[in-house]
Amino acid sequence: MTAPIPPGEDFPTPVDDRYYEDYVPGSTYTYGRITLSEEEIVDFARSFDPQDIHADPDAAEDGPFKGLIASGWHTSAVMMRLYADHFVSKVAGLASPGVDELRWVQPVRPGDSLAIRTTVLDARVSASKPDRGVVRVGIEVLNQRDEPVLTLTATNFFRRRPVQGRANLNSRTAQG
């Protein structure tokens, strides 16, 4: 279902050892691919977004997109799968207060293969809870032609690296 990550496009720190300090502003990473079949698009739509343009291939032919398209919520779910599997820390991810500026910018059709490109926009230590940081991330979902089909800005809370780990990281960086 998910293709491997191209070499050299992932964090230096694995997702199961990643903390707030590893989310460096300006860093960009790409993950994916998940290919959506007509059956998956229709199944999702019938369960969660039963509009003809998503759930009925025959009716969709006469619709505004001249064919079946995935629900934007389906595209969002694919984004979340890739984001949770590859970007959000398995040891330090705490929660998200939400996303901003969610846009479905181009239809997703059966056979489209989706990836995400993440860019760390900014990161700051929480003023009220200094054991964690707040990271804002620009996310683009890209089709197989590397065209954006969805964009959004996510905010996540991550634990800071334990003090001993921070000291080890600082000594490695200084030697480095």
mmCIF file of C-alpha atoms in Angstrom:
data_model
loop_
_atom_site.group_PDB
_atom_site.id
_atom_site.type_symbol
_atom_site.label_atom_id
_atom_site.label_comp_id
_atom_site.label_asym_id
_atom_site.label_seq_id
_atom_site.Cartn_x
_atom_site.Cartn_y
_atom_site.Cartn_z
ATOM 1 C CA MET A 1 0.000 0.000 0.000
ATOM 2 C CA THR A 2 2.744 2.493 0.933
ATOM 3 C CA ALA A 3 5.884 2.645 -1.182
ATOM 4 C CA PRO A 4 9.232 3.116 0.577
ATOM 5 C CA ILE A 5 10.627 6.561 1.301
ATOM 6 C CA PRO A 6 13.254 7.649 -1.246
ATOM 7 C CA PRO A 7 16.791 7.613 0.242
ATOM 8 C CA GLY A 8 18.004 10.853 1.813
ATOM 9 C CA GLU A 9 14.541 12.334 2.204
ATOM 10 C CA ASP A 10 13.878 11.425 5.832
ATOM 11 C CA PHE A 11 14.891 12.912 9.169
ATOM 12 C CA PRO A 12 18.350 12.017 10.459
ATOM 13 C CA THR A 13 16.540 10.795 13.610
ATOM 14 C CA PRO A 14 14.173 7.810 13.244
ATOM 15 C CA VAL A 15 10.481 8.382 13.954
ATOM 16 C CA ASP A 16 10.648 6.200 17.088
ATOM 17 C CA ASP A 17 13.393 8.367 18.638
ATOM 18 C CA ARG A 18 12.323 11.805 17.380
ATOM 19 C CA TYR A 19 11.688 14.724 19.758
ATOM 20 C CA TYR A 20 10.774 18.385 19.446
ATOM 21 C CA GLU A 21 14.445 19.328 18.879
ATOM 22 C CA ASP A 22 14.527 17.226 15.687
ATOM 23 C CA TYR A 23 11.855 19.345 13.953
ATOM 24 C CA VAL A 24 14.097 22.043 12.455
ATOM 25 C CA PRO A 25 12.406 25.000 10.727
ATOM 26 C CA GLY A 26 13.004 24.970 6.993
ATOM 27 C CA SER A 27 13.433 21.183 6.804
ATOM 28 C CA THR A 28 11.428 19.461 4.072
ATOM 29 C CA TYR A 29 10.651 15.742 3.822
ATOM 30 C CA THR A 30 8.635 13.682 1.330
ATOM 31 C CA TYR A 31 6.791 10.431 2.129
ATOM 32 C CA GLY A 32 4.511 8.085 0.221
ATOM 33 C CA ARG A 33 2.968 6.689 -2.052
ATOM 34 C CA ILE A 34 -0.560 5.416 -1.571
ATOM 35 C CA THR A 35 -2.525 4.648 -4.734
ATOM 36 C CA LEU A 36 -6.305 4.948 -4.612
ATOM 37 C CA SER A 37 -8.437 2.506 -6.595
ATOM 38 C CA GLU A 38 -11.963 3.170 -7.816
ATOM 39 C CA GLU A 39 -13.247 0.597 -5.326
ATOM 40 C CA GLU A 40 -11.504 2.338 -2.383
ATOM 41 C CA ILE A 41 -12.829 5.749 -3.462
ATOM 42 C CA VAL A 42 -16.401 4.433 -3.760
ATOM 43 C CA ASP A 43 -16.215 2.456 -0.480
ATOM 44 C CA PHE A 44 -14.967 5.489 1.456
ATOM 45 C CA ALA A 45 -17.582 7.749 -0.125
ATOM 46 C CA ARG A 46 -20.473 5.389 0.530
ATOM 47 C CA SER A 47 -19.468 5.254 4.198
ATOM 48 C CA PHE A 48 -18.519 8.888 4.812
ATOM 49 C CA ASP A 49 -19.288 11.264 1.895
ATOM 50 C CA PRO A 50 -22.113 9.779 -0.200
ATOM 51 C CA GLN A 51 -22.221 12.348 -2.975
ATOM 52 C CA ASP A 52 -22.547 11.015 -6.526
ATOM 53 C CA ILE A 53 -19.224 12.546 -7.642
ATOM 54 C CA HIS A 54 -17.528 10.245 -5.079
ATOM 55 C CA ALA A 55 -19.863 7.271 -4.691
ATOM 56 C CA ASP A 56 -21.447 6.591 -8.100
ATOM 57 C CA PRO A 57 -19.068 6.204 -11.067
ATOM 58 C CA ASP A 58 -21.892 6.323 -13.637
ATOM 59 C CA ALA A 59 -23.516 9.463 -12.219
ATOM 60 C CA ALA A 60 -20.072 11.058 -11.776
ATOM 61 C CA GLU A 61 -19.550 10.898 -15.558
ATOM 62 C CA ASP A 62 -22.300 13.538 -15.915
ATOM 63 C CA GLY A 63 -21.032 15.584 -12.958
ATOM 64 C CA PRO A 64 -18.865 18.691 -12.870
ATOM 65 C CA PHE A 65 -15.599 16.689 -12.920
ATOM 66 C CA LYS A 66 -16.660 14.369 -15.783
ATOM 67 C CA GLY A 67 -15.739 11.305 -13.774
ATOM 68 C CA LEU A 68 -15.312 9.859 -10.312
ATOM 69 C CA ILE A 69 -13.174 11.786 -7.815
ATOM 70 C CA ALA A 70 -12.132 10.942 -4.267
ATOM 71 C CA SER A 71 -13.772 12.782 -1.413
ATOM 72 C CA GLY A 72 -11.554 15.512 -0.017
ATOM 73 C CA TRP A 73 -11.952 13.776 3.334
ATOM 74 C CA HIS A 74 -10.562 10.581 1.814
ATOM 75 C CA THR A 75 -7.572 12.533 0.522
ATOM 76 C CA SER A 76 -7.195 14.029 4.019
ATOM 77 C CA ALA A 77 -7.278 10.534 5.544
ATOM 78 C CA VAL A 78 -4.489 9.385 3.187
ATOM 79 C CA MET A 79 -2.480 12.463 4.222
ATOM 80 C CA MET A 80 -3.003 11.620 7.883
ATOM 81 C CA ARG A 81 -1.890 8.024 7.358
ATOM 82 C CA LEU A 82 1.390 9.101 5.761
ATOM 83 C CA TYR A 83 1.887 11.907 8.303
ATOM 84 C CA ALA A 84 1.281 9.631 11.303
ATOM 85 C CA ASP A 85 3.438 6.805 9.930
ATOM 86 C CA HIS A 86 6.449 8.871 8.898
ATOM 87 C CA PHE A 87 6.493 12.366 10.378
ATOM 88 C CA VAL A 88 4.849 12.403 13.813
ATOM 89 C CA SER A 89 7.153 11.079 16.524
ATOM 90 C CA LYS A 90 6.211 7.714 18.010
ATOM 91 C CA VAL A 91 7.771 8.664 21.389
ATOM 92 C CA ALA A 92 7.179 12.406 21.691
ATOM 93 C CA GLY A 93 4.008 13.167 19.736
ATOM 94 C CA LEU A 94 1.411 14.540 22.145
ATOM 95 C CA ALA A 95 -1.522 15.956 20.196
ATOM 96 C CA SER A 96 -2.605 18.570 17.711
ATOM 97 C CA PRO A 97 -4.894 21.512 18.385
ATOM 98 C CA GLY A 98 -5.899 21.439 14.714
ATOM 99 C CA VAL A 99 -5.085 22.463 11.187
ATOM 100 C CA ASP A 100 -5.407 25.728 9.300
ATOM 101 C CA GLU A 101 -6.078 26.589 5.685
ATOM 102 C CA LEU A 102 -7.114 23.131 4.489
ATOM 103 C CA ARG A 103 -7.568 23.328 0.720
ATOM 104 C CA TRP A 104 -8.484 20.671 -1.829
ATOM 105 C CA VAL A 105 -6.790 22.224 -4.839
ATOM 106 C CA GLN A 106 -7.200 19.511 -7.460
ATOM 107 C CA PRO A 107 -9.366 16.387 -7.770
ATOM 108 C CA VAL A 108 -7.956 12.958 -6.962
ATOM 109 C CA ARG A 109 -9.038 10.263 -9.395
ATOM 110 C CA PRO A 110 -8.874 6.467 -9.379
ATOM 111 C CA GLY A 111 -5.288 5.349 -9.959
ATOM 112 C CA ASP A 112 -3.744 8.511 -8.530
ATOM 113 C CA SER A 113 -0.757 7.794 -6.310
ATOM 114 C CA LEU A 114 -0.368 10.186 -3.375
ATOM 115 C CA ALA A 115 2.620 11.319 -1.326
ATOM 116 C CA ILE A 116 3.084 14.095 1.218
ATOM 117 C CA ARG A 117 5.700 16.807 1.339
ATOM 118 C CA THR A 118 6.156 18.312 4.796
ATOM 119 C CA THR A 119 7.969 21.547 5.589
ATOM 120 C CA VAL A 120 8.676 22.550 9.180
ATOM 121 C CA LEU A 121 7.541 26.179 9.209
ATOM 122 C CA ASP A 122 8.420 27.077 12.780
ATOM 123 C CA ALA A 123 9.100 25.520 16.166
ATOM 124 C CA ARG A 124 9.056 27.034 19.634
ATOM 125 C CA VAL A 125 9.199 25.818 23.204
ATOM 126 C CA SER A 126 5.841 26.155 24.945
ATOM 127 C CA ALA A 127 5.725 29.137 27.319
ATOM 128 C CA SER A 128 3.267 27.426 29.676
ATOM 129 C CA LYS A 129 4.687 23.874 29.487
ATOM 130 C CA PRO A 130 8.455 24.019 28.879
ATOM 131 C CA ASP A 131 8.718 20.203 28.666
ATOM 132 C CA ARG A 132 7.201 20.408 25.171
ATOM 133 C CA GLY A 133 7.376 22.343 21.965
ATOM 134 C CA VAL A 134 4.924 23.570 19.359
ATOM 135 C CA VAL A 135 5.711 22.796 15.720
ATOM 136 C CA ARG A 136 3.857 24.216 12.702
ATOM 137 C CA VAL A 137 4.125 22.199 9.504
ATOM 138 C CA GLY A 138 3.121 22.982 5.938
ATOM 139 C CA ILE A 139 1.781 19.846 4.277
ATOM 140 C CA GLU A 140 1.159 19.251 0.598
ATOM 141 C CA VAL A 141 -0.405 16.073 -0.753
ATOM 142 C CA LEU A 142 1.092 15.436 -4.192
ATOM 143 C CA ASN A 143 -0.176 13.217 -6.989
ATOM 144 C CA GLN A 144 2.106 11.068 -9.160
ATOM 145 C CA ARG A 145 2.923 14.128 -11.294
ATOM 146 C CA ASP A 146 4.066 15.990 -8.121
ATOM 147 C CA GLU A 147 1.075 18.352 -8.435
ATOM 148 C CA PRO A 148 -0.508 19.470 -5.152
ATOM 149 C CA VAL A 149 -4.000 18.087 -4.598
ATOM 150 C CA LEU A 150 -4.374 19.162 -0.952
ATOM 151 C CA THR A 151 -2.584 21.741 1.201
ATOM 152 C CA LEU A 152 -2.849 22.584 4.891
ATOM 153 C CA THR A 153 -0.914 23.867 7.871
ATOM 154 C CA ALA A 154 -0.783 21.554 10.894
ATOM 155 C CA THR A 155 0.212 22.365 14.449
ATOM 156 C CA ASN A 156 1.601 19.619 16.689
ATOM 157 C CA PHE A 157 2.825 19.353 20.261
ATOM 158 C CA PHE A 158 5.958 17.249 20.868
ATOM 159 C CA ARG A 159 7.812 16.367 24.065
ATOM 160 C CA ARG A 160 11.261 17.854 24.342
ATOM 161 C CA ARG A 161 14.138 15.425 24.466
ATOM 162 C CA PRO A 162 14.906 14.383 28.061
ATOM 163 C CA VAL A 163 17.650 16.550 29.560
ATOM 164 C CA GLN A 164 20.254 13.721 29.409
ATOM 165 C CA GLY A 165 19.428 13.163 25.727
ATOM 166 C CA ARG A 166 19.751 16.884 25.042
ATOM 167 C CA ALA A 167 23.213 16.892 26.631
ATOM 168 C CA ASN A 168 24.261 13.927 24.452
ATOM 169 C CA LEU A 169 22.845 15.604 21.342
ATOM 170 C CA ASN A 170 24.704 18.857 22.162
ATOM 171 C CA SER A 171 28.008 17.023 22.646
ATOM 172 C CA ARG A 172 27.557 15.146 19.331
ATOM 173 C CA THR A 173 26.732 18.419 17.563
ATOM 174 C CA ALA A 174 29.768 20.157 19.067
ATOM 175 C CA GLN A 175 32.047 17.304 17.946
ATOM 176 C CA GLY A 176 30.575 17.242 14.597
#
